[in-house]
Short mmCIF file of C-alpha atoms and ligand atoms in Angstrom, two decimals:
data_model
loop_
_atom_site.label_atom_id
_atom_site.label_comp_id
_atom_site.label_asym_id
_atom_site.label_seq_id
_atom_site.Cartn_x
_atom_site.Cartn_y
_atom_site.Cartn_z
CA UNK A 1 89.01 92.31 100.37
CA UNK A 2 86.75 90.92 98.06
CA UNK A 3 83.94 92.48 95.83
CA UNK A 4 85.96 95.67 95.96
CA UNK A 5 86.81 98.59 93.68
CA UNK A 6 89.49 100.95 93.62
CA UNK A 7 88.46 104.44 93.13
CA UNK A 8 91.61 106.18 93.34
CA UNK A 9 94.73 106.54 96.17
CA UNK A 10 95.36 109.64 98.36
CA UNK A 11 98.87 109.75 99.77
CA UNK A 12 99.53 106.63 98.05
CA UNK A 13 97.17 104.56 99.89
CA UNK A 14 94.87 102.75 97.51
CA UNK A 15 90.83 103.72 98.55
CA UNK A 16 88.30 100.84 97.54
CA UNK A 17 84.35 100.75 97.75
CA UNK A 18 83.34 97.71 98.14
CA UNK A 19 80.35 96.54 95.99
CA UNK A 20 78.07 96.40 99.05
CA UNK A 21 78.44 100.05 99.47
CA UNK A 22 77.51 101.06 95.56
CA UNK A 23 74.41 99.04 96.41
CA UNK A 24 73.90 100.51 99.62
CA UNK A 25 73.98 104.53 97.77
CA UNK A 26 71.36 103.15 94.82
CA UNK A 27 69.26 102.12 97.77
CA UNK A 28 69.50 105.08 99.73
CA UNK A 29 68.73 106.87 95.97
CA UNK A 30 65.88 105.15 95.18
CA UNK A 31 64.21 104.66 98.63
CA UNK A 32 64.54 109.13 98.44
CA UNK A 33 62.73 109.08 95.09
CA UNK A 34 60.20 106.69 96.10
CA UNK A 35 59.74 108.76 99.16
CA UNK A 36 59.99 112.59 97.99
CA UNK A 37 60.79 112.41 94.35
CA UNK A 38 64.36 113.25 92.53
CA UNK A 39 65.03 116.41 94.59
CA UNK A 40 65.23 113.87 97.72
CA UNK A 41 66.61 111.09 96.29
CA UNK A 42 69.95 113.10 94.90
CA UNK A 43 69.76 114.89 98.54
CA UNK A 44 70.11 111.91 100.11
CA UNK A 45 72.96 110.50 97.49
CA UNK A 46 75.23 113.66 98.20
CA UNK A 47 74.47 113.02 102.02
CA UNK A 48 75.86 109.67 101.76
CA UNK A 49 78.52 110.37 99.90
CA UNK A 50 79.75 113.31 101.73
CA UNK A 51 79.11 110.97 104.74
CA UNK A 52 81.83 108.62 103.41
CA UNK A 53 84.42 110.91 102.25
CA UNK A 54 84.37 112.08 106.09
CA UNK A 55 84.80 107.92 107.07
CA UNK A 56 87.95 108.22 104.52
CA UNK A 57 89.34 111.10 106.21
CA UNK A 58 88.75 109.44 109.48
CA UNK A 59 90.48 105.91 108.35
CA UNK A 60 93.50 108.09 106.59
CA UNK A 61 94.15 109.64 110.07
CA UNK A 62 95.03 106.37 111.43
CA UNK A 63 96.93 104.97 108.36
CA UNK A 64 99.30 108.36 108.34
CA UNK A 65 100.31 107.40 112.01
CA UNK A 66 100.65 103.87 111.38
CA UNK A 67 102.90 104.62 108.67
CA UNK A 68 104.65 107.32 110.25
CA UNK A 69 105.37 103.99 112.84
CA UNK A 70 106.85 102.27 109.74
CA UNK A 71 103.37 99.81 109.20
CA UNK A 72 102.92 99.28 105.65
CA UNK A 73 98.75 100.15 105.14
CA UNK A 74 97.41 98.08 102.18
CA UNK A 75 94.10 100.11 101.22
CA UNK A 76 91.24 102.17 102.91
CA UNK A 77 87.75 100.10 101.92
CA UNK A 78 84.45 101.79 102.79
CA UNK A 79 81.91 99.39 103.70
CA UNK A 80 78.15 100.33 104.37
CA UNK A 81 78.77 99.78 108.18
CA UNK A 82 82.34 102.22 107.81
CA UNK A 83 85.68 102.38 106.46
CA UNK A 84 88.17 99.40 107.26
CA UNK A 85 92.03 100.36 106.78
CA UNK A 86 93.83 97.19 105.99
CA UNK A 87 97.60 97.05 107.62
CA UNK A 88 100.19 94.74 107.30
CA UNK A 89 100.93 94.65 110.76
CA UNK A 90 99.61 97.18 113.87
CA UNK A 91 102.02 99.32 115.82
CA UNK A 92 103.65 97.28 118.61
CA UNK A 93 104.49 99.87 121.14
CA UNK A 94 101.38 100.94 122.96
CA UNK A 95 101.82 104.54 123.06
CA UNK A 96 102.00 104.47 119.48
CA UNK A 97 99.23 101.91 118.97
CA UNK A 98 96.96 104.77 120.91
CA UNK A 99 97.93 107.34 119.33
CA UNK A 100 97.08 105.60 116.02
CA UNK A 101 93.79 104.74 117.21
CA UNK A 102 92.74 108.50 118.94
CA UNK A 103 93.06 110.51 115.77
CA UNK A 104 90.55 108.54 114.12
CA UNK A 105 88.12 110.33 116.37
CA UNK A 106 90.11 113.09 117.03
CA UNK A 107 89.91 113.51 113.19
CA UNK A 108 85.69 112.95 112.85
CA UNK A 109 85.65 115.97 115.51
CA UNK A 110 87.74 118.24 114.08
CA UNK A 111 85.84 117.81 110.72
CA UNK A 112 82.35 118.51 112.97
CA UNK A 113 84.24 121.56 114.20
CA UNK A 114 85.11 123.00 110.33
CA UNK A 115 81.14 121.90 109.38
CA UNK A 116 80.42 123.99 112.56
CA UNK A 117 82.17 126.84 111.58
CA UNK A 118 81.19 126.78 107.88
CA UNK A 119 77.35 126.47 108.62
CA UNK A 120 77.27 128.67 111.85
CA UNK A 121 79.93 131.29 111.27
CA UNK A 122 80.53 132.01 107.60
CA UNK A 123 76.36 130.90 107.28
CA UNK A 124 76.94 128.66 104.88
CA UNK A 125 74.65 125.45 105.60
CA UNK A 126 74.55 123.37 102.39
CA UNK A 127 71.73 122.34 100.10
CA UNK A 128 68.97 122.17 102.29
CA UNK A 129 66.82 118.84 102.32
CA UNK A 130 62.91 118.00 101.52
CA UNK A 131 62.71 118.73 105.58
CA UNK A 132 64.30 122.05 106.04
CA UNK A 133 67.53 120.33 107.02
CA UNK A 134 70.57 121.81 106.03
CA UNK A 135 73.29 119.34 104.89
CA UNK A 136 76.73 120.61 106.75
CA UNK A 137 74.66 120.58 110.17
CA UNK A 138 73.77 116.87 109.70
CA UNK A 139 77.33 115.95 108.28
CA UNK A 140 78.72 117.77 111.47
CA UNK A 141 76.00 115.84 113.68
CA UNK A 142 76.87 112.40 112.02
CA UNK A 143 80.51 113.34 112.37
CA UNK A 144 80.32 113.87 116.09
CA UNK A 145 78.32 110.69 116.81
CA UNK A 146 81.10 108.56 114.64
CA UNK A 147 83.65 110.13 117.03
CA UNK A 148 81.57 108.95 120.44
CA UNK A 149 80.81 105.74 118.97
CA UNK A 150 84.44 105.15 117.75
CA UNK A 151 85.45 106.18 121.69
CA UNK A 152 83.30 103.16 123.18
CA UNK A 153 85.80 101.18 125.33
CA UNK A 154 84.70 98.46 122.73
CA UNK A 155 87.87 96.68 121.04
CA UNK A 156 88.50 96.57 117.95
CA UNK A 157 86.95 100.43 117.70
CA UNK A 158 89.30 103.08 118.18
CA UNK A 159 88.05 103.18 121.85
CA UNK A 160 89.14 99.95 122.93
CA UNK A 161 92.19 100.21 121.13
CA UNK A 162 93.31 102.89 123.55
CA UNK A 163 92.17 100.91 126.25
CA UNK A 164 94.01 98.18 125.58
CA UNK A 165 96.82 100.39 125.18
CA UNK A 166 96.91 101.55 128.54
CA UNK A 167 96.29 98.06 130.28
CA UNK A 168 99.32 96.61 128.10
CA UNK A 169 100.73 99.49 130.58
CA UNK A 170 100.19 97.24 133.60
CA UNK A 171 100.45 93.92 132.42
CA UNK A 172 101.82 91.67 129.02
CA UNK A 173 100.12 92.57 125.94
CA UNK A 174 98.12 89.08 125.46
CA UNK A 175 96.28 89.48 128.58
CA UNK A 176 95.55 93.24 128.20
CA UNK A 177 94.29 91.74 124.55
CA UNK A 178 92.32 89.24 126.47
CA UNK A 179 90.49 92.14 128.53
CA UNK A 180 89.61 94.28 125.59
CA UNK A 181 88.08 91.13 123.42
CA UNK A 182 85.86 90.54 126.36
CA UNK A 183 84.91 93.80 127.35
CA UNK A 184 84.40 94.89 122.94
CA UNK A 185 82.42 91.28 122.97
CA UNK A 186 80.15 92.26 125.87
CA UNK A 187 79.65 95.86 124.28
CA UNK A 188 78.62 94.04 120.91
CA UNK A 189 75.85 91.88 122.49
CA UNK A 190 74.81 95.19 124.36
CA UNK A 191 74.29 96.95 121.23
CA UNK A 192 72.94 94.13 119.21
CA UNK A 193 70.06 94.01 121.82
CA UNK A 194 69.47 97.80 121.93
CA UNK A 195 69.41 97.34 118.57
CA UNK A 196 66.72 94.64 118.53
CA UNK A 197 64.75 95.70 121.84
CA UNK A 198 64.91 99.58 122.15
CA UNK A 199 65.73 100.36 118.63
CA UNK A 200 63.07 98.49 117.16
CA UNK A 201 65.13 96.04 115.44
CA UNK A 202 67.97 98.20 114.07
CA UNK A 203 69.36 96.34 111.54
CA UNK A 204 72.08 98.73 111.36
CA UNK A 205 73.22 98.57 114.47
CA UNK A 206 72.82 94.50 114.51
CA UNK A 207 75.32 94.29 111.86
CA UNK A 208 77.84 96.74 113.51
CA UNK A 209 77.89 94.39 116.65
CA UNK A 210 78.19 91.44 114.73
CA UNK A 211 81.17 92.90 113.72
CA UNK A 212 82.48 94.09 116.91
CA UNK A 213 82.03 91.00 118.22
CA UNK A 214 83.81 88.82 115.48
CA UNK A 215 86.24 91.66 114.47
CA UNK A 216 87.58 91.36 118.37
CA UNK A 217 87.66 87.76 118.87
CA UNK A 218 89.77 87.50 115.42
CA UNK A 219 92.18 90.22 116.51
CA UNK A 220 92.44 88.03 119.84
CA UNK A 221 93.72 85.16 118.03
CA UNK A 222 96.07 86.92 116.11
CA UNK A 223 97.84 88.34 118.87
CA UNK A 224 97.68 85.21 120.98
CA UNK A 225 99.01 83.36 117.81
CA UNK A 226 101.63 85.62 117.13
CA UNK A 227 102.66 85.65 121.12
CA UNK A 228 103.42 81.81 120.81
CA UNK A 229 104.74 81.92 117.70
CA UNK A 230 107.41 84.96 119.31
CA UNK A 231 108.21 82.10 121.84
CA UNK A 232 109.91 79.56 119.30
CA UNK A 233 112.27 79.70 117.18
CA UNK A 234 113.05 78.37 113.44
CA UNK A 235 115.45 75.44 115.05
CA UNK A 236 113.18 74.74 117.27
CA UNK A 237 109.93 74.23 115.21
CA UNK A 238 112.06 72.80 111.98
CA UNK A 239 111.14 69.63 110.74
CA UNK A 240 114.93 67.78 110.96
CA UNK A 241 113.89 64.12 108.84
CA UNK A 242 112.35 65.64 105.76
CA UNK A 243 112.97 64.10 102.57
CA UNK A 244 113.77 65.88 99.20
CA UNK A 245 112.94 64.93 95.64
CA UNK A 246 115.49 65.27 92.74
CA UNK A 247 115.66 67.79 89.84
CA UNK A 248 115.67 65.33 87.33
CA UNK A 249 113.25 62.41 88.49
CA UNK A 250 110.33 62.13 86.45
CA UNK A 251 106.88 63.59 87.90
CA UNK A 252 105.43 60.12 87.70
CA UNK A 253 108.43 59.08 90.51
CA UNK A 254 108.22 61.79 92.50
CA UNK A 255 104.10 61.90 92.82
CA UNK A 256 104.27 58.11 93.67
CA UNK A 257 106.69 58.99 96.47
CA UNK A 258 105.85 62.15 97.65
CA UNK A 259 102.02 60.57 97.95
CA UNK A 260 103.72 57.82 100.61
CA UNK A 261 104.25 60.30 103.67
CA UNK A 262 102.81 62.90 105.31
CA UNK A 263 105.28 65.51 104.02
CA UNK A 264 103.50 67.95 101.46
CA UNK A 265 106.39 70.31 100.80
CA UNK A 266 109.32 69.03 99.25
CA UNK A 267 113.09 70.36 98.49
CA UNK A 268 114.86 70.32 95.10
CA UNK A 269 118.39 68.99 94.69
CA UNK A 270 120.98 69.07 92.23
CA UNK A 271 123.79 66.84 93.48
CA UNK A 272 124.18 68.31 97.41
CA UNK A 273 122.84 71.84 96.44
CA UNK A 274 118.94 72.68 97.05
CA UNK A 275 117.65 74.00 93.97
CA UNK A 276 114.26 74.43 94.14
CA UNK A 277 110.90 73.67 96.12
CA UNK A 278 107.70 71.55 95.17
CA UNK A 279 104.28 71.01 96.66
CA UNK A 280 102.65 67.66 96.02
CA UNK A 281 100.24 70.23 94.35
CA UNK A 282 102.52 71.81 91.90
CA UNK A 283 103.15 67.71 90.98
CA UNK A 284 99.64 66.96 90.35
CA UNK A 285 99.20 69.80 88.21
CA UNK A 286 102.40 69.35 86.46
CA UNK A 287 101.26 65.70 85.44
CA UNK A 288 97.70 67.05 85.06
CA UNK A 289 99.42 70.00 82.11
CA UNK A 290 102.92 68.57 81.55
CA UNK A 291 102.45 64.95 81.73
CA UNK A 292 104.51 62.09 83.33
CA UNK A 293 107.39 62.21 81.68
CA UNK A 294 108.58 65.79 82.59
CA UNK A 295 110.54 66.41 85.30
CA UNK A 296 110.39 67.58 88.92
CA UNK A 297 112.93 70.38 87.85
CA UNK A 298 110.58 71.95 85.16
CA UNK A 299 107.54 72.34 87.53
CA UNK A 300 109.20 73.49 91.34
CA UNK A 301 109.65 76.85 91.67
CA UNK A 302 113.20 78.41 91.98
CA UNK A 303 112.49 80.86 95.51
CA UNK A 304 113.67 79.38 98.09
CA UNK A 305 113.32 81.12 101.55
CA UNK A 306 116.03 80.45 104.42
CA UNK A 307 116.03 81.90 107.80
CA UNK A 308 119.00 81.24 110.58
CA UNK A 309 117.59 78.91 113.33
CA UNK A 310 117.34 81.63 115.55
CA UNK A 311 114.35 83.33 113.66
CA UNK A 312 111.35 83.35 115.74
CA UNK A 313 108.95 81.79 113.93
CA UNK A 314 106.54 84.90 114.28
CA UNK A 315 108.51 86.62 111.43
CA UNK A 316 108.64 83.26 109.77
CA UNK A 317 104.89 83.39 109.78
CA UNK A 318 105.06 86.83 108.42
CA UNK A 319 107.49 85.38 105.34
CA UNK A 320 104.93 82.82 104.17
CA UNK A 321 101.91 84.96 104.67
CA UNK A 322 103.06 87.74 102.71
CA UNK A 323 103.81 85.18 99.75
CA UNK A 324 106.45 84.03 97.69
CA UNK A 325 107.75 81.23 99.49
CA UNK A 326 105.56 77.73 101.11
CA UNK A 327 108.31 76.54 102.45
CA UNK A 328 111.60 78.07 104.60
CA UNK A 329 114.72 76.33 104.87
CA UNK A 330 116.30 76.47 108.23
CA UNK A 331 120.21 77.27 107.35
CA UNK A 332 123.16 76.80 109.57
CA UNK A 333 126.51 77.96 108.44
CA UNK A 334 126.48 76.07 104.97
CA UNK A 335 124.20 73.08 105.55
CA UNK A 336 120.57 72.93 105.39
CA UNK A 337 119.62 71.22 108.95
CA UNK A 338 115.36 71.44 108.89
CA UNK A 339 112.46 72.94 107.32
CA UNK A 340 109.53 74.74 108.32
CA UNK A 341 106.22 74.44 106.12
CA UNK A 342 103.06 75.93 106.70
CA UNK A 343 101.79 72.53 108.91
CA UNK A 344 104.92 73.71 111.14
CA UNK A 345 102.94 76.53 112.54
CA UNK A 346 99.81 74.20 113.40
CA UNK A 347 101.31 71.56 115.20
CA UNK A 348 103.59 74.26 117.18
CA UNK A 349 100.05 76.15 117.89
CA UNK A 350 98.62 72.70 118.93
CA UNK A 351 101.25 72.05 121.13
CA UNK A 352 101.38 75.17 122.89
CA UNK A 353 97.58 74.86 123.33
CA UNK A 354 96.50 74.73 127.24
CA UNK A 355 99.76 76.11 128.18
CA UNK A 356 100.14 80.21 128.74
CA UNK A 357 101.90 82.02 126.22
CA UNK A 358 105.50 82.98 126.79
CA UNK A 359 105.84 86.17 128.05
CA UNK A 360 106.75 88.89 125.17
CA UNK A 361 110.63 89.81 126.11
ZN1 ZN B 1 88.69 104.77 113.73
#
């Protein structure tokens, strides 16, 4: 994510604070020494921050199971509405994708429960604050209302996760998806107007519906993306009539032809082998730096990506995403019979538009 800083890794997993948040702590310091001097203002700071080492705790819970699942998880951000663990991918199995998502608050309580014990047993509350409150009994407050708010039936919260999990029981995973946006969209506009009418316009909890409600309908369209894309395969979607450029025409050629069609991605060849790939952008900035005269050979780049055409073009997807190759050469025995580029994906989602999603097998 943008704007962010990493402030050191735990277990390997990268932790970030994005800029937002810094501001958000030298807010929350100087509104405390406006309000009750320095006492109160680094009171509040330690609060804050103790607040969000909690949130880190909670988002490493679910990034240890998703990685015990074999999901790669990028980095742990803290944002000032909560901590956001990025994965690559999300548990597919719904068992495990609700297990993943119930130790996030399983984890928020169990901290509560050590506060509890620290401040209440071994009477050990924490600096006290300008108002007589103790800081371990409002950390184990705070941690107990992340855990019921996480538990709201509201996808994408840890809540609606589960739910979804257990409706992709009973039916196909899209359309248990489907339920969960909807019912995580209605919760958002609930809780923006509580925010607004009961609350007294709640800024806070504004934001955190307006990121419910976009959070859920862009999971939606990933996994009703990724269900049509599961449906085709690499031979199917392929572009068969593509044309390729040689290694040794001049830049001022190629550009002129690759310019005539719609075709954007282009393969390199050497005699009958396929050497290379170009973009018509990686032409136009070779004869922008390199000038006309060099060739198509000095400015394509030498990774090129095949799949059989049995790939599904899901994983396809996956290839390009990640990086390292624009285009994917469809390979059959030893001859090259189609390519898919990244407008491959579009017109398959535009075709498939209006019709239901195959069924995942
Ligand atoms: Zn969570």
């Amino acid at each position: 994510m943008g704007g962010s800083i990493q402030i050191g890794r735990i277990l390997g997993i990268p932790v970030r604070v994005h800029i937002t948040f810094l501001i958000l702590v030298a807010f929350i310091g100087f509104a405390g020494l406006v309000a009750g001097g320095p006492s109160r203002a680094l009171w509040s700071m330690i609060f804050i921050v103790a607040l969000f080492a909690c949130v880190v705790l909670h988002e490493l819970s679910h990034s240890l199971v998703a990685r015990s699942y074999g999901v790669r998880v990028e980095s742990i951000t803290l944002l000032p509405i909560g901590g956001v663990a990025s994965m690559e991918d999300m548990p597919r199995k719904p068992h495990e994708e609700a297990l993943m998502a119930i130790v996030g608050p399983l984890t928020s309580l169990a901290i509560a429960g050590a506060l509890y014990v620290v401040a209440n047993v071994l009477h050990y509350p924490g600096p006290v604050a300008y108002d007589h409150r103790p800081l371990f009994v409002m950390l184990m407050w705070t941690n107990v209302m992340i855990a019921g708010f996480n538990l709201l039936p509201a996808f994408p919260m840890d809540g609606g996760r589960v739910l979804r999990a257990i409706l992709a029981h009973y039916m196909d995973h899209v359309r248990a998806t489907n339920i969960a946006v909807s019912l995580g969209q209605g919760f958002a506009v609930m809780i923006a107007l509580a925010g607004i009418f009961l609350l007294n316009m709640n800024i806070w909890l504004v934001l955190i519906a307006v990121f419910i409600f976009l959070g859920a309908g862009q999971e939606g369209q990933q996994v009703r993306t990724q269900a049509v894309l599961e449906g085709i395969s690499a031979g199917q979607a392929m572009i068969r009539r593509f044309e390729t450029l040689d290694r040794n025409s001049p830049l001022s050629v190629a550009l002129a032809y690759a310019t005539q069609g719609y075709q954007h991605d282009f393969p390199v060849v050497e005699g009958d082998t396929i050497v290379g790939i170009v973009t018509r952008q990686d032409l136009l900035n070779g004869l922008h730096h390199l000038g006309p005269q060099s060739t198509v050979g000095e400015v394509m780049t030498t990774n090129v990506c095949q799949v059989p055409p049995d790939a599904n073009m899901a994983d396809v997807y996956r290839r390009i995403a990640q990086g390292g190759c624009n285009v994917i050469l469809v390979r059959e025995g030893d001859r090259i019979s189609g390519i898919v580029t990244p407008e491959s994906f579009r017109d398959q989602l535009i075709a498939s538009a209006g019709q239901p999603p195959p069924r995942p097998s």
